[in-house]
XYZ file of C-alpha atoms in Angstrom:
683
model
C -15.830 4.671 19.247
C -18.136 6.111 21.904
C -15.518 6.262 24.671
C -13.067 8.199 22.514
C -15.165 10.353 20.207
C -15.215 13.206 22.732
C -11.424 13.211 23.240
C -9.954 16.053 21.171
C -6.271 16.882 20.697
C -5.358 20.234 19.212
C -2.466 20.544 16.724
C 0.980 20.777 18.300
C 1.945 24.429 18.533
C 5.391 23.788 17.050
C 3.621 22.459 13.946
C 0.779 24.984 13.717
C 3.013 28.064 13.850
C 4.844 27.136 10.627
C 2.124 25.091 8.924
C 1.073 25.369 5.274
C -2.495 25.256 6.603
C -2.648 26.580 10.139
C -6.345 26.759 11.054
C -9.662 25.048 10.424
C -10.924 28.296 8.883
C -8.130 28.156 6.304
C -8.799 24.461 5.671
C -12.516 25.084 5.111
C -11.823 27.925 2.685
C -9.346 25.838 0.700
C -11.615 22.784 0.689
C -14.604 24.829 -0.457
C -12.592 26.385 -3.294
C -11.312 22.952 -4.369
C -14.929 21.782 -4.798
C -16.478 24.937 -6.254
C -13.655 25.801 -8.662
C -11.351 22.811 -9.151
C -9.729 24.364 -12.222
C -8.625 27.440 -10.271
C -7.559 25.409 -7.228
C -5.581 22.690 -9.003
C -4.520 25.000 -11.828
C -2.630 27.162 -9.337
C -0.907 24.077 -7.901
C -0.041 22.870 -11.412
C 2.048 26.019 -11.963
C 4.617 24.547 -9.556
C 5.378 21.717 -12.002
C 6.945 21.484 -15.425
C 4.586 20.788 -18.314
C 6.183 20.585 -21.738
C 2.802 21.479 -23.270
C -0.054 23.167 -21.450
C -3.739 22.180 -21.272
C -5.534 22.405 -24.630
C -8.864 20.803 -23.718
C -11.008 20.649 -20.600
C -9.188 20.959 -17.304
C -11.601 18.399 -15.784
C -14.106 16.170 -17.519
C -15.806 13.146 -15.962
C -18.866 10.942 -15.578
C -19.563 9.084 -12.318
C -23.138 8.066 -13.214
C -23.107 4.658 -14.885
C -26.742 5.143 -15.973
C -25.560 7.995 -18.202
C -22.888 6.026 -20.028
C -19.256 5.005 -19.711
C -17.446 6.004 -16.501
C -14.434 8.218 -17.221
C -12.178 10.780 -15.553
C -9.847 13.187 -17.390
C -7.695 15.941 -15.895
C -5.533 18.562 -17.705
C -6.549 17.378 -21.149
C -3.881 17.893 -23.811
C -1.050 18.772 -21.434
C 2.244 16.856 -21.635
C 4.781 16.189 -18.905
C 7.065 13.528 -17.431
C 6.878 12.779 -13.730
C 10.581 11.895 -13.451
C 11.543 15.287 -14.873
C 9.586 16.842 -11.997
C 11.075 14.396 -9.458
C 14.690 14.813 -10.580
C 15.690 17.252 -13.343
C 13.756 20.198 -11.912
C 15.590 19.903 -8.582
C 19.030 19.304 -10.104
C 18.619 22.274 -12.459
C 17.618 24.400 -9.447
C 20.939 23.593 -7.767
C 19.791 20.759 -5.491
C 21.809 17.982 -7.121
C 23.885 17.462 -3.975
C 20.844 17.357 -1.695
C 20.146 14.000 -0.049
C 17.118 12.291 -1.582
C 17.381 9.135 0.538
C 19.309 7.856 3.490
C 19.211 4.114 2.845
C 19.140 1.893 5.919
C 19.637 -1.778 5.193
C 18.285 -4.770 7.036
C 21.443 -4.686 9.164
C 22.351 -1.334 10.783
C 25.857 -1.700 9.326
C 24.483 -1.316 5.798
C 23.846 2.314 4.862
C 24.083 4.582 1.824
C 23.500 8.266 1.096
C 21.778 8.941 -2.234
C 21.547 12.454 -3.705
C 19.173 13.796 -6.341
C 22.116 14.124 -8.723
C 23.090 10.480 -8.156
C 19.540 9.329 -8.833
C 19.213 11.304 -12.063
C 22.355 9.681 -13.489
C 21.343 6.185 -12.342
C 17.802 6.555 -13.680
C 19.081 7.672 -17.079
C 21.483 4.718 -17.298
C 18.781 2.145 -16.527
C 16.341 3.920 -18.855
C 18.931 3.496 -21.609
C 19.247 -0.208 -20.752
C 15.492 -0.614 -21.164
C 15.475 1.317 -24.441
C 18.311 -0.858 -25.752
C 16.120 -3.905 -25.066
C 13.253 -2.432 -27.054
C 11.117 -1.143 -24.168
C 9.153 1.909 -25.300
C 6.182 4.104 -24.412
C 3.206 2.098 -23.128
C 5.101 -1.165 -22.561
C 4.662 -2.809 -19.171
C 7.638 -3.655 -16.960
C 7.294 -5.829 -13.851
C 9.443 -5.019 -10.808
C 9.938 -7.539 -7.976
C 12.534 -6.138 -5.602
C 13.525 -5.413 -2.015
C 13.584 -1.922 -0.513
C 16.846 -0.781 -2.048
C 17.978 2.214 -4.076
C 17.679 0.232 -7.298
C 13.934 -0.203 -6.770
C 13.459 3.583 -6.843
C 15.795 3.821 -9.833
C 13.922 1.064 -11.695
C 10.456 2.588 -11.304
C 11.682 6.045 -12.316
C 13.628 4.629 -15.291
C 10.474 2.930 -16.559
C 8.474 6.152 -16.168
C 11.195 8.246 -17.832
C 10.728 6.480 -21.161
C 6.926 6.538 -20.960
C 6.591 2.846 -20.098
C 4.313 1.535 -17.327
C 5.669 -0.049 -14.153
C 3.906 -2.883 -12.370
C 5.580 -3.391 -8.999
C 4.876 -6.644 -7.194
C 5.575 -6.793 -3.464
C 8.657 -8.886 -2.705
C 6.694 -11.102 -0.302
C 4.429 -12.504 -2.999
C 4.794 -16.058 -4.281
C 5.853 -17.154 -7.763
C 2.209 -17.877 -8.633
C 1.157 -14.375 -7.600
C 4.017 -12.748 -9.508
C 3.282 -14.787 -12.627
C -0.437 -14.029 -12.433
C 0.293 -10.294 -12.427
C 2.841 -10.537 -15.236
C 0.442 -12.528 -17.378
C -2.416 -10.101 -16.842
C -0.244 -7.076 -17.675
C 1.620 -8.920 -20.463
C 4.935 -7.638 -19.124
C 7.915 -8.297 -21.401
C 10.628 -7.301 -18.909
C 11.147 -8.228 -15.244
C 13.493 -6.432 -12.841
C 14.452 -8.245 -9.643
C 17.359 -8.927 -7.254
C 19.316 -12.012 -6.275
C 17.954 -12.162 -2.711
C 17.297 -10.145 0.414
C 17.489 -10.586 4.162
C 14.215 -9.668 5.863
C 15.179 -9.681 9.506
C 17.006 -12.995 10.012
C 15.123 -14.632 7.124
C 16.566 -15.063 3.645
C 14.159 -14.412 0.745
C 15.485 -15.921 -2.492
C 13.860 -13.418 -4.863
C 15.656 -14.600 -8.003
C 14.603 -18.195 -7.360
C 10.969 -17.122 -6.914
C 11.204 -14.952 -10.027
C 12.626 -17.880 -12.005
C 9.650 -20.025 -11.018
C 7.312 -17.219 -12.077
C 9.042 -16.939 -15.445
C 8.589 -20.680 -16.002
C 4.845 -20.245 -15.415
C 4.787 -17.289 -17.824
C 6.608 -19.324 -20.461
C 4.114 -22.182 -20.093
C 1.355 -19.631 -20.774
C 3.140 -18.391 -23.929
C 4.261 -15.033 -22.484
C 7.675 -14.186 -23.924
C 9.771 -12.225 -21.414
C 12.807 -10.767 -23.169
C 14.860 -9.678 -20.157
C 15.173 -10.392 -16.444
C 17.396 -7.612 -15.077
C 18.944 -8.760 -11.781
C 20.480 -6.565 -9.083
C 23.448 -8.166 -7.316
C 22.313 -7.040 -3.875
C 23.774 -9.732 -1.631
C 27.430 -8.898 -2.222
C 26.911 -5.477 -0.638
C 25.020 -6.398 2.527
C 25.808 -7.884 5.908
C 24.553 -11.375 6.667
C 22.396 -11.428 9.819
C 24.320 -12.661 12.844
C 21.350 -14.636 14.166
C 20.088 -16.154 10.939
C 18.808 -19.688 11.309
C 18.591 -20.169 7.565
C 21.739 -18.414 6.422
C 22.861 -19.050 2.880
C 25.292 -21.970 2.536
C 28.973 -21.178 3.190
C 28.176 -17.613 4.291
C 30.390 -16.121 6.973
C 27.781 -14.526 9.253
C 29.979 -11.537 10.128
C 31.150 -10.489 6.664
C 29.825 -9.329 3.323
C 28.937 -12.234 1.070
C 28.897 -12.983 -2.625
C 25.708 -14.667 -3.706
C 26.625 -15.325 -7.355
C 27.168 -19.055 -6.932
C 23.761 -19.479 -5.309
C 21.772 -17.876 -8.128
C 20.379 -19.926 -10.973
C 21.078 -18.349 -14.351
C 19.384 -18.419 -17.744
C 21.596 -16.543 -20.183
C 18.706 -16.212 -22.652
C 16.945 -13.682 -20.415
C 19.002 -13.032 -17.256
C 21.211 -9.927 -17.207
C 23.150 -8.538 -14.257
C 22.139 -4.933 -13.523
C 25.737 -3.791 -12.902
C 26.903 -5.273 -16.192
C 23.961 -3.860 -18.170
C 24.592 -0.253 -17.069
C 28.314 -0.491 -17.762
C 29.175 2.000 -20.531
C 25.565 3.227 -20.687
C 25.185 7.004 -20.957
C 23.975 8.759 -17.814
C 21.881 11.080 -19.945
C 18.446 10.138 -21.258
C 15.925 12.773 -22.349
C 12.481 12.194 -20.831
C 9.653 11.047 -23.065
C 6.923 13.679 -22.844
C 3.620 11.923 -22.309
C -0.007 13.016 -22.141
C -1.279 13.673 -18.638
C -3.807 10.858 -19.109
C -1.223 8.330 -20.318
C -0.710 5.457 -17.828
C 2.083 5.815 -15.254
C 1.729 2.557 -13.337
C -0.559 -0.301 -12.491
C -0.671 -1.870 -9.060
C -2.565 -5.073 -8.416
C -4.993 -5.252 -5.548
C -7.253 -8.076 -4.426
C -10.720 -8.273 -5.892
C -13.895 -9.812 -4.526
C -13.786 -12.423 -7.313
C -10.383 -13.610 -6.137
C -8.613 -12.436 -9.316
C -6.340 -9.453 -8.580
C -7.197 -6.320 -10.537
C -4.654 -3.975 -12.088
C -5.482 -0.548 -10.670
C -4.253 1.907 -13.293
C -3.067 5.433 -12.507
C -2.180 8.113 -15.044
C 0.622 10.666 -15.014
C -0.695 14.193 -14.580
C -3.467 13.977 -12.013
C -1.564 11.467 -9.872
C 1.489 13.754 -9.893
C -0.508 16.771 -8.704
C -2.357 14.819 -6.046
C 0.494 12.914 -4.374
C 2.665 16.033 -4.337
C -0.121 18.074 -2.719
C -1.200 15.465 -0.182
C 2.422 14.921 0.845
C 2.999 18.658 1.302
C -0.135 19.300 3.371
C -0.722 16.014 5.228
C 2.841 15.852 6.548
C 3.346 19.636 6.437
C 6.701 19.113 4.773
C 9.341 21.876 4.865
C 12.870 21.885 3.370
C 14.557 21.329 6.750
C 12.508 18.171 7.478
C 13.665 14.559 7.317
C 10.815 12.212 6.468
C 10.582 8.468 7.176
C 7.857 6.235 5.732
C 8.261 2.571 6.697
C 6.051 1.195 3.890
C 7.311 -1.124 1.176
C 7.267 0.380 -2.312
C 5.447 -2.792 -3.414
C 2.294 -1.220 -1.966
C 0.563 2.026 -2.928
C 1.864 3.785 0.206
C 5.387 3.189 -1.043
C 4.545 4.472 -4.520
C 2.889 7.657 -3.288
C 4.676 8.433 -0.023
C 8.122 6.844 -0.325
C 8.884 7.730 -3.936
C 6.697 10.127 -5.890
C 5.181 12.422 -3.231
C 8.435 13.134 -1.372
C 10.580 13.467 -4.511
C 8.145 15.859 -6.192
C 8.587 18.041 -3.087
C 12.400 17.793 -3.184
C 12.254 16.013 0.183
C 14.965 14.205 2.107
C 13.713 10.774 3.195
C 14.763 7.533 4.850
C 14.513 4.393 2.688
C 14.338 1.340 4.969
C 14.934 -2.259 3.925
C 14.391 -3.986 7.257
C 11.682 -4.813 9.773
C 10.796 -2.932 12.992
C 11.995 -5.639 15.393
C 15.366 -6.583 13.854
C 18.048 -6.725 15.109
C 16.263 -5.265 18.143
C 12.862 -3.816 18.998
C 14.144 -0.241 18.969
C 15.112 -0.243 15.272
C 12.647 2.488 14.240
C 13.653 4.714 17.146
C 17.340 4.156 16.418
C 16.837 5.368 12.842
C 14.766 8.363 13.946
C 17.511 9.437 16.361
C 20.275 8.863 13.800
C 18.781 11.075 11.085
C 16.802 13.465 13.315
C 13.574 12.403 11.604
C 10.784 14.975 11.934
C 7.913 13.295 10.035
C 7.225 9.577 10.588
C 4.630 7.449 8.752
C 3.872 3.815 9.640
C 1.058 1.285 9.988
C -1.165 0.463 12.989
C 0.162 -3.099 12.781
C 3.696 -1.855 13.429
C 2.497 0.447 16.206
C 0.659 -2.392 17.974
C 3.665 -4.696 17.549
C 5.963 -2.179 19.207
C 3.420 -1.441 21.940
C 3.825 -5.051 23.089
C 7.426 -4.343 24.085
C 6.427 -1.436 26.302
C 8.006 1.993 26.597
C 11.552 0.928 27.523
C 12.921 0.482 23.949
C 12.000 4.107 23.188
C 13.740 5.487 26.249
C 17.140 4.438 24.881
C 16.840 6.950 22.033
C 16.322 10.672 21.575
C 13.337 10.947 19.246
C 12.375 14.467 20.268
C 12.914 15.667 16.669
C 9.498 14.204 15.747
C 6.713 16.684 15.023
C 4.204 14.755 12.874
C 3.261 11.080 13.253
C 1.228 9.414 10.512
C -0.833 6.226 10.417
C -1.698 4.279 7.259
C -3.097 0.982 5.989
C -6.187 0.417 8.118
C -8.241 2.229 10.749
C -6.133 2.687 13.879
C -7.688 1.668 17.176
C -7.835 4.499 19.739
C -5.564 2.691 22.223
C -2.765 2.470 19.637
C -3.385 6.091 18.598
C -3.013 7.284 22.182
C 0.192 5.277 22.728
C 1.590 6.663 19.464
C 0.770 10.220 20.524
C 1.744 10.040 24.207
C 4.707 7.664 24.206
C 6.272 8.027 20.755
C 5.309 11.687 20.357
C 5.700 12.666 24.020
C 2.312 14.436 23.705
C 4.043 17.129 21.630
C 3.227 16.106 18.057
C 0.362 16.149 15.603
C -1.012 12.730 14.621
C -2.432 12.284 11.116
C -4.585 9.170 10.727
C -4.887 8.858 6.942
C -7.583 6.953 5.054
C -7.080 6.116 1.392
C -6.802 3.167 -0.995
C -4.710 1.869 -3.868
C -7.539 3.147 -6.041
C -7.531 6.702 -4.640
C -3.825 7.296 -5.300
C -3.421 9.437 -2.191
C -5.085 10.510 1.033
C -8.823 11.190 0.772
C -9.589 11.561 4.504
C -6.926 13.024 6.760
C -6.261 15.609 9.425
C -3.923 18.476 8.499
C -1.294 18.595 11.263
C -1.312 22.357 11.774
C -5.057 22.829 11.493
C -7.214 19.861 12.502
C -8.167 19.053 16.106
C -7.951 15.253 16.103
C -9.893 12.450 17.759
C -8.143 9.101 18.405
C -9.311 6.656 15.732
C -10.937 9.172 13.384
C -9.564 10.090 9.943
C -11.456 13.383 10.511
C -12.267 15.260 7.280
C -11.847 15.043 3.486
C -8.751 16.306 1.708
C -8.945 19.041 -0.921
C -11.049 18.063 -3.917
C -12.753 15.193 -2.087
C -16.540 15.378 -1.588
C -17.517 12.713 0.944
C -20.968 11.236 1.573
C -22.519 8.400 3.587
C -25.261 6.332 1.937
C -27.665 3.743 3.273
C -28.263 0.400 1.554
C -30.868 1.985 -0.770
C -28.469 4.753 -1.830
C -30.115 7.506 0.204
C -27.659 10.048 1.593
C -27.295 10.154 5.385
C -27.000 13.726 6.582
C -25.506 14.574 9.961
C -24.894 11.823 12.515
C -25.169 8.332 11.070
C -23.471 5.286 9.625
C -23.414 3.899 6.108
C -21.377 3.279 2.974
C -18.435 5.641 2.492
C -18.640 7.138 -1.010
C -17.354 10.123 -2.997
C -19.419 12.163 -5.438
C -16.711 13.638 -7.677
C -13.165 12.828 -8.809
C -9.964 14.244 -7.355
C -6.857 14.290 -9.577
C -5.302 11.113 -8.114
C -8.239 8.718 -8.565
C -7.608 5.566 -10.622
C -8.812 5.676 -14.224
C -9.599 2.035 -14.927
C -8.808 -1.594 -14.209
C -6.145 -2.592 -16.709
C -7.695 -4.471 -19.592
C -11.143 -4.584 -17.987
C -12.976 -1.260 -17.814
C -16.259 -3.074 -17.213
C -14.863 -4.489 -13.971
C -13.835 -0.959 -12.962
C -17.373 0.299 -13.509
C -19.013 -2.675 -11.785
C -16.713 -2.668 -8.757
C -16.783 1.020 -7.931
C -19.777 2.688 -9.616
C -22.585 0.194 -10.198
C -23.878 -0.094 -6.628
C -24.568 3.631 -6.260
C -24.821 5.446 -9.631
C -23.233 8.879 -9.381
C -20.800 7.870 -6.623
C -17.431 6.167 -6.272
C -17.999 3.428 -3.676
C -14.992 2.675 -1.478
C -16.358 -0.641 -0.181
C -15.827 0.660 3.358
C -18.341 1.680 5.958
C -18.053 4.847 8.042
C -19.739 6.801 10.825
C -20.163 10.548 11.155
C -20.345 11.935 14.686
C -22.080 15.053 15.978
C -18.977 17.158 15.231
C -18.848 16.000 11.614
C -15.804 13.742 12.108
C -15.625 10.630 9.912
C -14.781 7.289 11.535
C -13.972 4.523 9.020
C -15.391 1.223 10.321
C -13.809 -1.172 7.798
C -14.727 -3.263 4.781
C -18.390 -3.881 4.070
C -17.850 -6.490 1.363
C -15.981 -9.778 1.603
C -12.511 -8.311 2.052
C -9.955 -8.629 4.851
C -7.251 -6.202 5.922
C -4.356 -8.213 7.341
C -1.501 -6.026 8.564
C -2.481 -3.443 5.988
C -2.577 -6.019 3.151
C -5.995 -6.128 1.509
C -7.127 -9.665 0.673
C -10.362 -10.985 -0.723
C -12.029 -13.972 0.915
C -12.402 -15.503 -2.546
C -8.652 -15.275 -3.123
C -7.875 -17.281 0.019
C -10.768 -19.704 -0.448
C -9.669 -20.563 -3.979
C -6.208 -21.448 -2.625
C -7.698 -23.749 0.026
C -9.997 -25.644 -2.309
C -7.074 -26.453 -4.607
C -6.081 -29.028 -1.985
C -7.663 -32.357 -2.971
C -8.914 -32.940 0.584
C -11.017 -29.739 0.627
C -14.488 -29.703 -0.879
C -15.439 -26.199 0.205
C -14.057 -23.358 2.279
C -15.108 -20.050 3.781
C -12.818 -17.350 5.123
C -13.634 -14.484 7.463
C -11.701 -11.852 9.371
C -11.055 -12.263 13.080
C -9.772 -9.348 15.199
C -6.060 -9.578 16.000
C -4.217 -7.492 18.588
C -1.255 -6.841 16.294
C -2.399 -7.394 12.695
C -5.754 -5.681 13.111
C -7.402 -8.626 11.388
C -6.260 -12.174 10.735
C -7.631 -15.042 8.644
C -10.042 -17.530 10.198
C -10.668 -20.353 7.733
C -13.423 -22.975 7.692
C -12.899 -26.071 5.536
C -15.322 -28.809 4.529
C -13.494 -31.984 3.533
C -14.126 -34.365 0.675
C -15.375 -37.824 1.540
C -12.776 -40.111 3.119
C -10.363 -37.405 4.314
C -9.499 -36.762 7.960
C -8.932 -33.397 9.602
C -5.420 -33.682 11.080
C -2.603 -31.389 12.170
C -0.738 -32.478 9.053
C -3.633 -31.354 6.852
C -3.865 -28.012 8.676
C -0.158 -27.420 8.059
C -0.567 -28.324 4.384
C -3.507 -25.941 3.985
C -1.687 -23.049 5.627
C 1.313 -23.706 3.414
C -0.977 -23.802 0.377
C -2.216 -20.278 1.075
C 1.304 -19.111 1.870
C 2.706 -20.431 -1.405
C -0.195 -19.239 -3.578
C -0.481 -15.707 -2.156
C 2.390 -14.901 0.184
C 3.606 -15.338 3.757
C 1.547 -12.397 5.012
C -1.651 -14.257 4.013
C -0.938 -17.350 6.157
C -4.122 -18.189 8.115
C -3.921 -17.871 11.889
C -6.894 -20.179 12.477
C -8.271 -23.212 10.692
C -11.472 -25.040 11.630
C -13.280 -28.093 10.354
C -16.765 -27.330 9.056
C -18.926 -30.407 8.361
C -20.955 -27.930 6.307
C -21.275 -24.164 6.083
C -24.167 -21.929 7.219
C -26.003 -21.078 4.015
C -29.245 -19.365 3.169
C -31.856 -21.226 1.170
C -30.494 -19.545 -1.945
C -27.065 -21.030 -1.225
C -25.290 -17.877 -0.017
C -22.860 -18.336 2.884
C -23.949 -16.286 5.904
C -20.548 -14.853 6.806
C -21.738 -12.831 9.752
C -22.477 -16.135 11.512
C -18.967 -17.368 10.740
C -17.491 -14.137 12.122
C -19.441 -14.634 15.339
C -18.250 -18.231 15.694
C -14.658 -17.133 15.051
C -14.725 -14.925 18.165
C -16.912 -17.230 20.284
C -19.979 -14.982 20.225
C -23.377 -16.750 20.393
C -25.394 -13.618 19.616
C -26.236 -14.310 15.965
C -29.316 -12.195 15.491
C -31.882 -13.494 13.024
C -30.779 -16.767 11.416
C -34.223 -17.867 10.264
C -33.137 -17.666 6.614
C -30.539 -20.415 7.103
C -31.331 -23.617 5.261
C -30.085 -25.606 8.276
C -29.909 -23.565 11.532
C -28.536 -26.612 13.391
C -25.179 -26.234 11.625
C -24.394 -23.192 13.791
C -24.192 -25.178 17.029
C -22.317 -27.971 15.280
C -19.673 -25.456 14.141
C -19.372 -24.183 17.699
C -18.767 -27.738 18.941
C -15.947 -28.254 16.428
C -14.464 -24.909 17.418
C -14.006 -25.924 21.061
C -13.177 -29.571 20.315
C -10.202 -28.702 18.134
C -8.740 -26.353 20.734
C -6.967 -24.349 18.068
C -8.637 -21.048 18.861
């Protein structure tokens, strides 16, 4: 941080002169008002949205201090609305039905579609009527396991339109992971697709979903419908696919019907289900504190937790953060590369942009297929002005140098956003100088699944930025740094990143386990929401997020718990014990470095390593595949039996500077682990 904390880049003039917030003075005034009088601040913003019934109780009521009783957060008590009415009907009624909501870009550049707000409203109503016909009603949970296609947006909005709760599971997760989430949420309906090409790789989503449904059935969960989108007949098969579907002509569209297993008791084709369904469906008006969606994120116990967000506060917050963080204006074209299976896709592909009547790019593919200039090609094609992607993608594209960019005119860009993990200053500077031609504003956003939207972020027309710093809190967010004893660190310092009051978009509970919600986020420091991340504050007041403090890893923006990976490894009969730590990675940010202790009589072989990596891949997903595996005759533990992970992190990077290890039960194990590290030659 030290070498970059004095570099300051002022907002691009072309952004500042038209910005919603055009100076630090204006930002400070707005931020101060949002803390001193949240009802006035957010109440004014709420006037921009349709509420069928207005607030009848307290505008804001909460308790963050677990010593004073149950943790709770309530915004706009008594008001009723429907988020899809504000995403769709409001715009269509205002005459924007023909406006483009999404330019869809498929995995192959030949596959495109233009989707208007009017189109979406009709499609959403049809699918909502399908769900109603199958008995889905307010409060029911619906699982969605789909690729980045129009129907994914339609599905989530259709669920929300009838007051049900969507639980979207990223399309890279395994059958076990999908089933685990369905079982926890007790979802009675699944929506998926036949398959999808991800680059040159075929992902058989329906096959994975079928395996998940078998697991659910074995656990006595009755799923009454699996609604399947016939995606493959409308897309181009990759020309370079090594694992192309059987009998597919690699230059033509392909039917996939004969390759999809079918269970007529639950499986229903999407296109057949909507046939003859009305394209009108009145929204169900719900309380602002009724649940909108749950999204599962890794927990320190290894069991994913269903982060639950409610309708009203989330709607206000994602709409406002989208407007101000990206400084969106009606003439803009916005492109977020995130998958809707993650919170970024919920908040900044679907809800945030649509609440602002935005025109966006919806992208199915990957940044390096069919060539390394895919992002830049799309930006040139649609004259994208606001671009939002992850540090992992930025570092990946940096590897290919500047040449791929020079083939395209991307001068339309004015705001570049970063999301998913702290961005290293070198990547930030490349993003700004090469992608942005030093004539853009860069917004490095910090937030979590739990926060719903940005909590630390520059405002592109107001904030002087420093490479690698998320700068200052968003409106309504009161940030603090605490030491291990819970004492607040004023001024320059480093500690736990916490927040002392709720903003509208904060999660309300962990689904089915409010005690876990309280323990995870509020028990360590009563009176504060604890992010689990550490942060530094410099002499100018800028916040620099330093990463997870607890046993969590951030791999390419995917948050994983060490316990989650370790439990997968020890399922193998050859493994007695395992420990997993993060190791820095030039592209992913962090990767998995796994230590395994074997049961008596087993040998550590290349075959075993391959089996263990595959075990993690199949239990969690491809993105969780370990990069490094090492034999550990035993693990470095304290006398109380706790694994000393900081020692394992040091060994993973070849650093002998361990600090004090006098509390280890057997200090000799450290050198033994180092010997195995070099002997295996896998690092």
